């Protein structure tokens, strides 16, 4: 049965924010229409009816039509409209922020109260609704500290809510609002309250207040409740201070079956260079014993895989000879596993490289935690770019083993299928016999320039681990992480920071940061997104607003560039811009290189999903300095080389 969903926040990617009307400052009532269809007409909603009737009318509208309902802050009859926008799944942050401000004005209350009330009404029983609750929680916890302080009583009351999510938001709000001691005191009421408080620490946006909680969290590791101890272990994973001590404290807890999963998870999050070697060596022995004692039917579970990942990482803490002995014991009970995760909205893998021993069995697990589908294709050395380009030519019809975007070529060694959001796929194979650096890459169109890594094949894995050598970047990039930039980090230096910049430098960064793949400047570049030559004009010279579009591309989504995902009845996944749709077929432009749209018969469609995240990944500028970001902004402002 075919199902059609609108603007789902929890799936795949959505829209380029720099549409022709992206600078509109009213309500952002832009609408997307297929190339040969009529524009979406504003719905007729009778706001003078009872609240129940109005809510029923609004519930029947998809997000695009909901945003076309008239709304003003001058009349209380618009409260249901703003409430629906605030709590509806798939809304871009710009609309939620507008709704919070409007409801605060109409109800003559504060944003904190508006958001607490909204959270109380959100059902968190599924992934989509939890994402909505997470977005609302983020809005609340990023309110000014003084606002949270002023509403400490409401936050305290929230800690006693029937909703576990709201209880934890209440504790987190108290911590952010400078009422941490009060939160701790409230948590002493019961074991369940302690679990809520410990779980809330992970929700606190800034590191400093989380760090301040560390001594009190560590104290709960001795609690008489397994649930409390587990929550404390998981809370430590979100506290960046003293991670060397965290590892040393957590490692022995892996011996306790009831705490093992949490302890392994937290230990994996401690950077390798902050792990005490003696503790890691003892931990390795514990994990190998655990592997040998685990029944065969339990050795494919995520918890077991995580434990083996930690064991593998701990091999470097012992001598090469000892590591070989431990590894031989592990080989008798399980294949070596490398788990690779995708990073949400950043179009990259979390593992830039890993090493394997030549000719030995290996299993790669691809966990897709992003909002769009990805694959992992292992190639011969030096063939990443060519394989990606051949994959583009193959397209969604399928090539190697019938897999989408994977070419029939001897340059492809292994490949997953396109893995949907929230799904997992495993590849089990023997590593190549020839040592070398074997790239892996996502071959979905245009992803290869950011989404890749290297499998290093070596003769002696344990000897390599004693002195690991980072492989060369397979596409020749020499950039490394600078900072996870936020608008607040840079806005105070604007617009002065744009003066005296060099257009040639800005143009180079525009190309190097892959902006030119999707956008034109002065008529040159890609066409998947709108031309940016006059972006400052559209934003009326607001350099902060343009900066936000670069650093937070999903903040404002122009429906004109909304991306759709089509799931077909035979299991294919097609993603792109819908340019035409009628009762017989949907026409989809799948990628920037496509010369003609793909026509999909309606009878072949299982599901159509219109998404609410930008196709432009976050963190594009995290490998660039402040000066380089300002050079790019100056170039967008109108400087010409």
Coordinates of C-alpha atoms in Angstrom, one line a residue:
X1 CA 0.0 0.0 0.0
X2 CA 1.4 3.4 -1.0
X3 CA 1.9 5.9 1.8
X4 CA 2.7 9.6 1.3
X5 CA 4.3 11.6 4.1
X6 CA 5.1 15.4 4.2
X7 CA 8.1 17.0 5.7
X8 CA 9.4 14.2 7.9
X9 CA 12.2 15.4 10.2
X10 CA 13.6 12.0 10.8
X11 CA 14.4 11.0 7.2
X12 CA 17.0 12.0 4.7
X13 CA 17.8 15.4 3.4
X14 CA 15.7 18.3 2.3
X15 CA 16.3 21.7 0.9
X16 CA 18.9 24.2 0.0
X17 CA 18.3 27.3 2.1
X18 CA 19.3 29.9 -0.5
X19 CA 16.2 29.9 -2.6
X20 CA 15.0 33.0 -4.5
X21 CA 12.7 33.9 -1.7
X22 CA 15.0 32.9 1.2
X23 CA 15.3 36.5 2.3
X24 CA 11.6 37.0 2.8
X25 CA 11.2 38.4 6.2
X26 CA 7.4 37.9 6.7
X27 CA 6.3 34.4 7.6
X28 CA 8.4 32.6 5.0
X29 CA 5.3 31.5 3.1
X30 CA 7.2 30.1 0.1
X31 CA 5.8 27.1 -1.6
X32 CA 7.2 24.5 -3.9
X33 CA 5.4 23.4 -7.0
X34 CA 6.4 20.9 -9.6
X35 CA 7.4 22.4 -12.9
X36 CA 4.2 21.6 -14.7
X37 CA 1.7 21.7 -11.8
X38 CA -0.2 24.5 -10.2
X39 CA 1.1 26.2 -7.1
X40 CA -0.3 24.9 -3.8
X41 CA -3.3 27.0 -2.9
X42 CA -3.7 28.3 0.7
X43 CA -6.2 26.1 2.6
X44 CA -9.4 27.4 3.9
X45 CA -9.4 27.0 7.7
X46 CA -12.2 28.4 9.9
X47 CA -10.4 29.8 12.9
X48 CA -13.6 31.1 14.5
X49 CA -14.7 27.6 15.4
X50 CA -14.1 25.8 18.7
X51 CA -10.5 24.9 19.5
X52 CA -11.3 21.2 18.9
X53 CA -12.7 21.9 15.4
X54 CA -9.8 24.2 14.6
X55 CA -7.3 21.6 15.7
X56 CA -9.0 19.0 13.6
X57 CA -8.8 21.2 10.5
X58 CA -5.1 21.9 11.0
X59 CA -4.3 18.2 11.7
X60 CA -5.6 17.3 8.2
X61 CA -3.0 19.6 6.6
X62 CA 0.5 18.6 5.7
X63 CA 3.3 20.9 6.7
X64 CA 3.5 22.8 3.5
X65 CA -0.2 23.7 3.6
X66 CA -0.1 24.4 7.3
X67 CA 2.5 27.1 6.7
X68 CA 0.2 28.7 4.2
X69 CA -2.5 29.2 6.8
X70 CA -2.7 33.0 7.6
X71 CA -1.2 33.8 11.0
X72 CA -0.7 37.0 12.9
X73 CA 0.3 38.0 16.5
X74 CA -2.6 40.4 16.8
X75 CA -5.4 38.0 17.5
X76 CA -5.7 35.0 19.8
X77 CA -7.6 33.0 17.2
X78 CA -4.2 32.3 15.6
X79 CA -2.9 30.5 18.7
X80 CA -3.9 27.0 17.4
X81 CA -2.0 27.7 14.1
X82 CA 1.2 28.6 15.9
X83 CA 0.8 25.7 18.3
X84 CA 0.5 23.3 15.4
X85 CA 3.6 24.7 13.8
X86 CA 5.6 24.5 17.0
X87 CA 4.8 20.9 17.7
X88 CA 4.5 19.4 14.2
X89 CA 7.2 17.0 13.2
X90 CA 9.4 18.1 10.4
X91 CA 9.3 21.9 10.9
X92 CA 12.4 23.8 10.2
X93 CA 13.8 25.7 13.2
X94 CA 12.9 29.1 11.7
X95 CA 9.2 28.2 11.9
X96 CA 9.5 26.8 15.5
X97 CA 11.3 29.9 16.6
X98 CA 8.6 32.1 15.0
X99 CA 5.9 30.1 16.7
X100 CA 7.5 30.4 20.1
X101 CA 7.9 34.1 19.8
X102 CA 4.3 34.5 18.6
X103 CA 2.8 32.3 21.3
X104 CA 4.7 34.1 24.0
X105 CA 3.3 37.3 22.7
X106 CA -0.3 36.1 22.3
X107 CA -0.4 34.3 25.7
X108 CA 1.5 37.1 27.4
X109 CA 4.0 34.6 28.8
X110 CA 7.7 33.7 28.4
X111 CA 9.3 31.4 25.8
X112 CA 10.3 28.9 28.6
X113 CA 6.7 28.4 29.5
X114 CA 5.6 28.1 25.9
X115 CA 8.2 25.4 25.3
X116 CA 7.4 23.5 28.5
X117 CA 3.7 23.4 27.6
X118 CA 4.6 22.2 24.1
X119 CA 6.8 19.4 25.4
X120 CA 4.1 18.2 27.7
X121 CA 1.9 17.6 24.7
X122 CA 4.5 15.8 22.5
X123 CA 4.2 12.0 22.4
X124 CA 7.7 10.5 22.4
X125 CA 6.8 7.0 21.6
X126 CA 8.5 6.8 18.2
X127 CA 11.7 8.1 16.6
X128 CA 10.0 10.9 14.7
X129 CA 8.2 12.3 17.8
X130 CA 11.4 12.0 19.9
X131 CA 13.2 14.1 17.2
X132 CA 10.5 16.7 17.6
X133 CA 10.9 16.7 21.4
X134 CA 14.6 17.0 21.0
X135 CA 14.3 20.1 18.8
X136 CA 11.9 21.7 21.3
X137 CA 14.2 20.8 24.2
X138 CA 17.1 22.4 22.3
X139 CA 15.1 25.6 21.9
X140 CA 14.3 25.6 25.7
X141 CA 17.8 24.8 26.9
X142 CA 19.3 27.5 24.7
X143 CA 17.1 30.2 26.2
X144 CA 19.0 32.9 28.1
X145 CA 20.3 31.7 31.5
X146 CA 18.4 34.5 33.3
X147 CA 15.1 33.4 31.6
X148 CA 15.7 29.8 32.9
X149 CA 16.5 31.2 36.3
X150 CA 13.3 33.2 36.4
X151 CA 11.3 30.0 35.6
X152 CA 13.0 27.7 38.1
X153 CA 9.7 26.8 39.8
X154 CA 8.2 25.7 36.5
X155 CA 11.3 23.7 35.7
X156 CA 11.2 22.1 39.1
X157 CA 7.5 21.2 38.6
X158 CA 8.5 19.6 35.2
X159 CA 10.8 17.2 37.1
X160 CA 7.7 15.6 38.5
X161 CA 5.9 15.2 35.2
X162 CA 4.4 11.9 34.0
X163 CA 6.6 12.3 30.9
X164 CA 10.1 11.0 31.4
X165 CA 11.3 13.3 28.6
X166 CA 9.8 16.4 30.3
X167 CA 11.2 15.4 33.7
X168 CA 14.7 15.3 32.2
X169 CA 14.2 18.6 30.4
X170 CA 13.2 20.1 33.8
X171 CA 16.5 18.9 35.4
X172 CA 18.5 20.0 32.5
X173 CA 16.8 23.4 32.6
X174 CA 17.7 23.8 36.2
X175 CA 21.3 23.0 35.5
X176 CA 21.6 25.4 32.6
X177 CA 19.8 28.0 34.7
X178 CA 22.4 28.0 37.4
X179 CA 20.3 25.9 39.8
X180 CA 22.4 22.7 39.7
X181 CA 22.3 22.2 43.4
X182 CA 18.6 22.5 43.4
X183 CA 18.4 19.9 40.7
X184 CA 20.6 17.5 42.7
X185 CA 18.5 18.0 45.8
X186 CA 15.3 17.3 43.8
X187 CA 16.9 14.1 42.5
X188 CA 17.4 12.7 45.9
X189 CA 13.7 11.9 46.2
X190 CA 14.0 8.5 44.6
X191 CA 16.1 6.2 42.5
X192 CA 13.9 7.0 39.5
X193 CA 14.6 10.7 40.1
X194 CA 18.3 10.1 40.2
X195 CA 18.1 8.3 36.9
X196 CA 16.2 11.3 35.4
X197 CA 18.8 13.8 36.7
X198 CA 21.7 11.7 35.4
X199 CA 20.0 11.3 32.0
X200 CA 19.4 15.1 31.9
X201 CA 23.1 15.9 32.1
X202 CA 23.5 14.6 28.6
X203 CA 20.9 17.1 27.4
X204 CA 22.8 20.2 28.7
X205 CA 24.2 22.0 25.7
X206 CA 27.4 23.6 27.1
X207 CA 30.3 21.5 28.4
X208 CA 31.1 23.7 31.4
X209 CA 28.0 22.9 33.5
X210 CA 28.3 19.3 32.5
X211 CA 31.9 19.3 33.8
X212 CA 30.7 20.8 37.0
X213 CA 28.4 17.8 37.6
X214 CA 31.3 15.3 37.4
X215 CA 32.0 14.7 41.1
X216 CA 28.4 14.2 41.8
X217 CA 28.0 11.8 38.9
X218 CA 31.0 9.8 39.9
X219 CA 29.6 9.5 43.4
X220 CA 26.6 7.7 42.0
X221 CA 28.8 4.9 40.6
X222 CA 28.6 3.4 44.1
X223 CA 24.8 3.6 44.3
X224 CA 22.9 0.5 45.4
X225 CA 20.7 0.6 42.2
X226 CA 21.9 -0.9 38.9
X227 CA 19.7 1.6 37.1
X228 CA 21.4 4.6 38.9
X229 CA 24.9 3.2 38.3
X230 CA 24.1 2.6 34.6
X231 CA 22.8 6.1 34.2
X232 CA 25.9 7.5 35.9
X233 CA 28.2 5.6 33.6
X234 CA 26.3 6.9 30.5
X235 CA 26.3 10.5 31.9
X236 CA 30.1 10.4 32.2
X237 CA 30.3 9.8 28.4
X238 CA 28.9 13.4 28.0
X239 CA 31.4 15.0 30.4
X240 CA 34.6 16.0 28.6
X241 CA 36.6 16.8 31.8
X242 CA 39.1 14.3 33.2
X243 CA 38.4 11.6 30.6
X244 CA 41.6 9.8 31.5
X245 CA 40.1 9.3 35.0
X246 CA 36.8 8.4 33.5
X247 CA 38.4 5.6 31.5
X248 CA 40.4 4.3 34.5
X249 CA 37.2 4.3 36.6
X250 CA 34.9 2.8 34.0
X251 CA 37.2 0.0 32.7
X252 CA 36.9 -2.3 35.7
X253 CA 33.1 -2.1 35.5
X254 CA 33.1 -4.0 32.3
X255 CA 33.6 -7.2 34.4
X256 CA 30.0 -6.7 35.8
X257 CA 27.5 -8.2 33.4
X258 CA 24.7 -5.7 34.4
X259 CA 27.0 -2.7 33.8
X260 CA 29.0 -4.0 30.8
X261 CA 27.1 -2.5 27.9
X262 CA 27.1 1.0 29.5
X263 CA 30.7 0.8 30.5
X264 CA 31.8 -0.3 27.1
X265 CA 29.8 2.4 25.4
X266 CA 31.3 5.1 27.6
X267 CA 34.9 3.7 27.3
X268 CA 34.6 3.8 23.5
X269 CA 33.9 7.5 23.7
X270 CA 37.1 8.3 25.6
X271 CA 39.8 9.5 23.1
X272 CA 42.5 6.9 22.5
X273 CA 45.3 9.2 23.8
X274 CA 43.4 9.6 27.1
X275 CA 43.1 6.0 28.0
X276 CA 45.4 4.7 30.7
X277 CA 47.5 2.0 29.2
X278 CA 47.6 -0.2 32.3
X279 CA 43.8 0.0 32.6
X280 CA 43.4 -0.7 28.9
X281 CA 45.6 -3.8 29.2
X282 CA 43.5 -5.2 32.1
X283 CA 40.4 -4.3 30.2
X284 CA 41.6 -6.3 27.1
X285 CA 42.1 -9.4 29.2
X286 CA 38.6 -9.0 30.6
X287 CA 37.0 -8.5 27.1
X288 CA 38.8 -11.6 25.6
X289 CA 37.5 -13.7 28.5
X290 CA 34.0 -12.3 27.9
X291 CA 34.2 -13.1 24.2
X292 CA 35.2 -16.7 24.9
X293 CA 32.3 -17.1 27.4
X294 CA 29.7 -15.6 25.2
X295 CA 27.4 -18.1 23.5
X296 CA 27.7 -18.2 19.7
X297 CA 24.1 -17.0 19.2
X298 CA 24.9 -13.8 21.1
X299 CA 28.0 -12.8 19.2
X300 CA 26.2 -10.8 16.6
X301 CA 24.5 -8.4 19.0
X302 CA 25.3 -4.7 19.0
X303 CA 26.5 -5.0 22.6
X304 CA 29.0 -7.8 21.8
X305 CA 30.2 -6.0 18.7
X306 CA 30.9 -2.8 20.7
X307 CA 32.8 -4.9 23.3
X308 CA 34.9 -6.4 20.5
X309 CA 35.6 -2.9 19.1
X310 CA 36.9 -1.9 22.5
X311 CA 39.0 -5.0 22.7
X312 CA 40.5 -4.3 19.3
X313 CA 41.3 -0.7 20.3
X314 CA 42.9 -2.0 23.5
X315 CA 45.4 -4.2 21.7
X316 CA 47.8 -1.3 21.4
X317 CA 48.1 -1.2 25.2
X318 CA 50.1 -4.5 25.3
X319 CA 53.2 -5.7 23.5
X320 CA 52.9 -7.0 20.0
X321 CA 53.5 -10.5 21.2
X322 CA 50.8 -10.3 23.9
X323 CA 48.4 -8.7 21.3
X324 CA 49.0 -11.6 18.9
X325 CA 48.1 -14.1 21.7
X326 CA 44.9 -12.2 22.6
X327 CA 44.0 -11.9 18.9
X328 CA 44.5 -15.6 18.3
X329 CA 42.0 -16.3 21.1
X330 CA 39.5 -13.9 19.6
X331 CA 39.9 -15.4 16.1
X332 CA 38.8 -18.7 17.6
X333 CA 35.4 -17.3 18.6
X334 CA 34.6 -14.3 16.4
X335 CA 35.6 -12.5 13.2
X336 CA 37.2 -9.1 13.7
X337 CA 34.6 -6.4 13.4
X338 CA 35.0 -2.7 12.5
X339 CA 31.9 -0.5 13.1
X340 CA 31.6 2.6 10.9
X341 CA 28.9 5.1 11.6
X342 CA 27.6 8.0 9.5
X343 CA 27.5 11.4 11.2
X344 CA 24.1 13.0 11.1
X345 CA 23.8 16.0 8.6
X346 CA 27.6 16.1 8.1
X347 CA 27.9 13.7 5.1
X348 CA 30.9 11.8 6.5
X349 CA 31.9 8.6 8.2
X350 CA 33.0 8.8 11.8
X351 CA 36.0 6.5 11.0
X352 CA 38.6 8.2 8.8
X353 CA 40.8 5.1 8.6
X354 CA 41.4 1.7 10.2
X355 CA 43.9 -1.1 9.7
X356 CA 43.4 -4.8 8.9
X357 CA 45.8 -7.7 8.5
X358 CA 46.4 -8.9 4.9
X359 CA 44.3 -12.0 4.0
X360 CA 42.5 -12.1 7.3
X361 CA 38.6 -12.2 7.7
X362 CA 37.1 -8.8 8.5
X363 CA 33.5 -7.6 9.0
X364 CA 32.6 -4.0 8.4
X365 CA 29.3 -2.8 9.9
X366 CA 27.9 0.4 8.4
X367 CA 25.5 2.0 10.9
X368 CA 23.6 4.8 9.1
X369 CA 22.8 7.4 11.8
X370 CA 22.3 10.1 9.2
X371 CA 19.0 11.3 7.8
X372 CA 19.8 10.3 4.2
X373 CA 20.7 6.9 2.6
X374 CA 24.4 6.1 2.3
X375 CA 26.5 3.2 1.1
X376 CA 30.1 2.1 1.6
X377 CA 32.1 1.0 -1.4
X378 CA 35.6 -0.4 -0.9
X379 CA 37.9 0.3 -3.8
X380 CA 41.4 -0.6 -5.0
X381 CA 44.1 1.9 -4.1
X382 CA 43.9 5.2 -6.0
X383 CA 40.6 4.4 -7.6
X384 CA 38.1 6.3 -5.3
X385 CA 37.3 9.1 -7.6
X386 CA 36.9 6.9 -10.7
X387 CA 34.7 4.4 -8.9
X388 CA 32.5 7.3 -7.6
X389 CA 32.2 8.7 -11.1
X390 CA 31.3 5.3 -12.5
X391 CA 28.8 4.9 -9.7
X392 CA 27.1 8.1 -10.8
X393 CA 26.9 6.8 -14.3
X394 CA 25.3 3.6 -13.1
X395 CA 22.8 5.5 -11.0
X396 CA 19.8 3.9 -9.1
X397 CA 19.2 1.2 -11.7
X398 CA 22.0 -0.8 -10.1
X399 CA 25.3 -2.2 -11.1
X400 CA 27.7 -4.5 -9.1
X401 CA 25.5 -7.2 -7.6
X402 CA 22.5 -5.1 -8.5
X403 CA 23.4 -2.4 -6.0
X404 CA 22.5 1.2 -6.7
X405 CA 25.4 3.6 -7.6
X406 CA 27.9 0.7 -7.5
X407 CA 29.6 0.2 -10.9
X408 CA 30.5 -3.2 -12.4
X409 CA 34.2 -2.9 -12.2
X410 CA 37.2 -4.8 -10.9
X411 CA 38.1 -1.6 -9.1
X412 CA 35.3 -2.3 -6.7
X413 CA 36.2 -4.8 -4.0
X414 CA 33.2 -4.8 -1.7
X415 CA 30.1 -2.7 -1.4
X416 CA 26.9 -2.4 0.8
X417 CA 23.6 -1.5 -0.7
X418 CA 22.2 2.0 -0.1
X419 CA 21.5 1.8 3.6
X420 CA 18.4 3.8 4.7
X421 CA 18.4 6.2 7.7
X422 CA 18.5 4.3 11.0
X423 CA 19.5 1.0 9.4
X424 CA 22.6 -1.2 9.4
X425 CA 24.4 -3.5 6.9
X426 CA 27.3 -5.8 7.4
X427 CA 30.1 -6.8 4.9
X428 CA 32.1 -9.9 5.8
X429 CA 35.1 -10.7 3.6
X430 CA 38.8 -11.5 3.6
X431 CA 41.1 -8.5 3.5
X432 CA 43.2 -8.2 0.3
X433 CA 46.5 -10.1 0.3
X434 CA 48.4 -7.1 -0.9
X435 CA 49.3 -4.4 1.7
X436 CA 48.3 -0.9 0.8
X437 CA 45.8 1.9 1.4
X438 CA 42.3 0.9 0.1
X439 CA 39.8 3.8 0.1
X440 CA 36.1 3.3 1.0
X441 CA 33.6 5.9 -0.2
X442 CA 29.9 6.7 -0.4
X443 CA 29.1 6.6 -4.1
X444 CA 25.8 8.4 -3.9
X445 CA 26.1 11.4 -6.3
X446 CA 28.4 14.2 -5.0
X447 CA 29.0 12.5 -1.6
X448 CA 32.5 11.2 -2.5
X449 CA 34.2 14.5 -2.0
X450 CA 33.4 14.5 1.8
X451 CA 32.4 10.9 2.6
X452 CA 35.4 8.6 2.4
X453 CA 38.0 6.8 4.5
X454 CA 40.9 4.4 4.1
X455 CA 41.2 0.7 5.0
X456 CA 45.0 0.2 5.6
X457 CA 46.0 -3.4 4.8
X458 CA 49.2 -4.4 6.7
X459 CA 51.3 -7.5 7.0
X460 CA 51.4 -7.5 10.8
X461 CA 48.4 -5.7 12.4
X462 CA 49.7 -5.8 16.0
X463 CA 53.1 -4.5 15.0
X464 CA 51.3 -1.6 13.1
X465 CA 49.2 -0.8 16.1
X466 CA 52.4 -0.3 18.2
X467 CA 53.3 2.5 15.8
X468 CA 50.3 3.4 13.6
X469 CA 50.8 5.6 10.6
X470 CA 48.0 7.8 9.3
X471 CA 47.3 7.1 5.6
X472 CA 47.4 9.7 3.0
X473 CA 44.1 11.5 2.2
X474 CA 42.7 9.6 -0.8
X475 CA 41.5 12.8 -2.6
X476 CA 44.6 14.8 -1.6
X477 CA 43.0 17.1 1.0
X478 CA 45.5 18.4 3.6
X479 CA 43.0 20.0 5.8
X480 CA 42.3 19.1 9.4
X481 CA 39.6 20.0 11.9
X482 CA 39.8 23.6 13.2
X483 CA 36.6 24.2 15.2
X484 CA 32.9 23.3 15.2
X485 CA 31.9 26.8 14.2
X486 CA 28.7 28.4 15.4
X487 CA 27.2 31.7 14.4
X488 CA 27.9 33.0 17.9
X489 CA 31.6 32.4 17.5
X490 CA 31.8 34.8 14.5
X491 CA 28.9 37.2 14.4
X492 CA 30.4 39.8 16.7
X493 CA 33.3 40.3 14.2
X494 CA 30.8 41.0 11.4
X495 CA 30.6 43.1 9.2
X496 CA 34.1 44.5 10.0
X497 CA 35.6 41.1 9.4
X498 CA 34.6 41.3 5.7
X499 CA 36.6 44.4 5.0
X500 CA 39.9 44.1 3.1
X501 CA 39.4 40.6 1.9
X502 CA 40.7 39.2 -1.3
X503 CA 38.3 37.9 -3.9
X504 CA 40.7 35.3 -5.3
X505 CA 41.0 33.7 -1.9
X506 CA 37.2 33.7 -1.4
X507 CA 36.7 32.1 -4.9
X508 CA 39.3 29.4 -4.1
X509 CA 37.5 28.5 -0.8
X510 CA 34.1 28.6 -2.6
X511 CA 35.5 25.8 -4.9
X512 CA 37.6 24.0 -2.3
X513 CA 34.7 23.8 0.3
X514 CA 32.6 22.2 -2.5
X515 CA 30.1 25.1 -2.7
X516 CA 30.7 25.3 -6.4
X517 CA 29.4 21.7 -6.8
X518 CA 25.9 22.8 -6.2
X519 CA 25.8 26.7 -6.6
X520 CA 26.8 29.1 -9.2
X521 CA 28.7 32.4 -8.6
X522 CA 28.8 34.8 -11.6
X523 CA 27.3 32.0 -13.7
X524 CA 29.9 29.4 -12.9
X525 CA 29.3 26.3 -10.8
X526 CA 26.6 23.7 -10.2
X527 CA 22.9 24.0 -10.6
X528 CA 21.4 21.8 -7.8
X529 CA 21.0 24.9 -5.6
X530 CA 20.2 28.5 -6.6
X531 CA 22.9 30.9 -7.8
X532 CA 24.5 32.9 -5.0
X533 CA 25.7 35.9 -6.9
X534 CA 23.1 38.1 -5.3
X535 CA 22.6 36.3 -2.0
X536 CA 23.6 39.3 0.0
X537 CA 21.1 41.4 -1.9
X538 CA 18.4 38.9 -1.1
X539 CA 19.3 39.0 2.5
X540 CA 19.3 42.8 2.4
X541 CA 23.0 42.9 3.3
X542 CA 22.6 40.9 6.5
X543 CA 26.0 39.2 6.8
X544 CA 25.0 37.3 10.0
X545 CA 22.0 35.8 8.3
X546 CA 24.1 34.6 5.4
X547 CA 26.6 33.2 7.8
X548 CA 23.8 31.3 9.5
X549 CA 22.8 29.7 6.2
X550 CA 26.4 28.5 5.8
X551 CA 26.9 27.1 9.3
X552 CA 23.3 26.0 10.0
X553 CA 21.9 25.1 6.6
X554 CA 18.7 23.5 8.0
X555 CA 17.7 26.5 10.0
X556 CA 15.7 28.0 7.1
X557 CA 14.4 25.7 4.4
X558 CA 12.9 27.1 1.2
X559 CA 10.3 24.6 0.1
X560 CA 11.2 25.3 -3.5
X561 CA 14.3 23.2 -2.9
X562 CA 12.8 20.5 -0.8
X563 CA 14.1 17.1 -1.5
X564 CA 12.0 14.0 -1.8
X565 CA 12.7 10.3 -1.2
X566 CA 10.8 7.7 -3.1
X567 CA 10.8 4.1 -1.9
X568 CA 9.7 1.8 -4.6
X569 CA 7.8 -1.5 -4.3
X570 CA 10.8 -3.4 -5.4
X571 CA 13.0 -1.9 -2.7
X572 CA 14.9 0.8 -4.5
X573 CA 15.5 4.3 -2.9
X574 CA 15.4 7.3 -5.2
X575 CA 16.2 10.8 -3.9
X576 CA 16.0 14.2 -5.5
X577 CA 13.9 17.2 -6.5
X578 CA 10.3 16.5 -7.7
X579 CA 9.9 18.6 -10.9
X580 CA 6.6 17.1 -12.0
X581 CA 3.8 14.9 -10.6
X582 CA 0.5 13.7 -11.8
X583 CA -1.8 10.7 -11.3
X584 CA 0.4 8.5 -13.5
X585 CA 4.0 9.3 -12.6
X586 CA 6.5 11.4 -10.6
X587 CA 9.5 13.0 -12.3
X588 CA 12.5 13.3 -10.0
X589 CA 15.9 15.0 -10.7
X590 CA 18.1 12.7 -8.7
X591 CA 21.5 14.4 -8.7
X592 CA 23.3 17.5 -10.0
X593 CA 24.7 15.6 -13.0
X594 CA 21.4 14.3 -14.2
X595 CA 20.5 15.6 -17.7
X596 CA 16.9 14.3 -17.6
X597 CA 14.6 13.6 -14.7
X598 CA 13.9 10.0 -13.7
X599 CA 10.2 9.2 -14.3
X600 CA 8.7 6.8 -11.7
X601 CA 5.2 5.4 -12.3
X602 CA 2.9 5.9 -9.4
X603 CA 2.1 2.2 -9.3
X604 CA 5.8 1.5 -8.6
X605 CA 5.9 3.8 -5.6
X606 CA 5.6 2.4 -2.1
X607 CA 6.3 5.7 -0.2
X608 CA 7.1 9.3 -1.0
X609 CA 8.8 11.3 1.8
X610 CA 9.3 15.0 1.6
X611 CA 12.1 15.9 4.0
X612 CA 12.9 18.9 6.2
X613 CA 16.7 18.8 6.4
X614 CA 19.0 20.7 4.1
X615 CA 20.8 18.7 1.4
X616 CA 23.7 21.0 2.3
X617 CA 25.7 19.2 5.1
X618 CA 26.6 20.9 8.3
X619 CA 30.2 21.3 9.3
X620 CA 31.4 22.3 5.8
X621 CA 33.5 25.1 7.3
X622 CA 34.9 23.2 10.4
X623 CA 38.2 22.7 8.6
X624 CA 38.6 26.4 7.8
X625 CA 39.8 29.3 9.9
X626 CA 37.8 32.4 10.9
X627 CA 39.8 34.4 8.3
X628 CA 39.0 31.9 5.6
X629 CA 35.3 31.9 6.5
X630 CA 35.3 35.7 6.2
X631 CA 37.1 35.5 2.9
X632 CA 34.3 33.3 1.6
X633 CA 31.6 35.6 3.0
X634 CA 33.3 38.6 1.3
X635 CA 33.3 36.7 -2.0
X636 CA 29.6 36.0 -1.6
X637 CA 29.1 39.7 -0.7
X638 CA 30.1 40.7 -4.2
X639 CA 33.8 40.8 -4.5
X640 CA 34.9 39.7 -7.9
X641 CA 38.4 38.3 -8.8

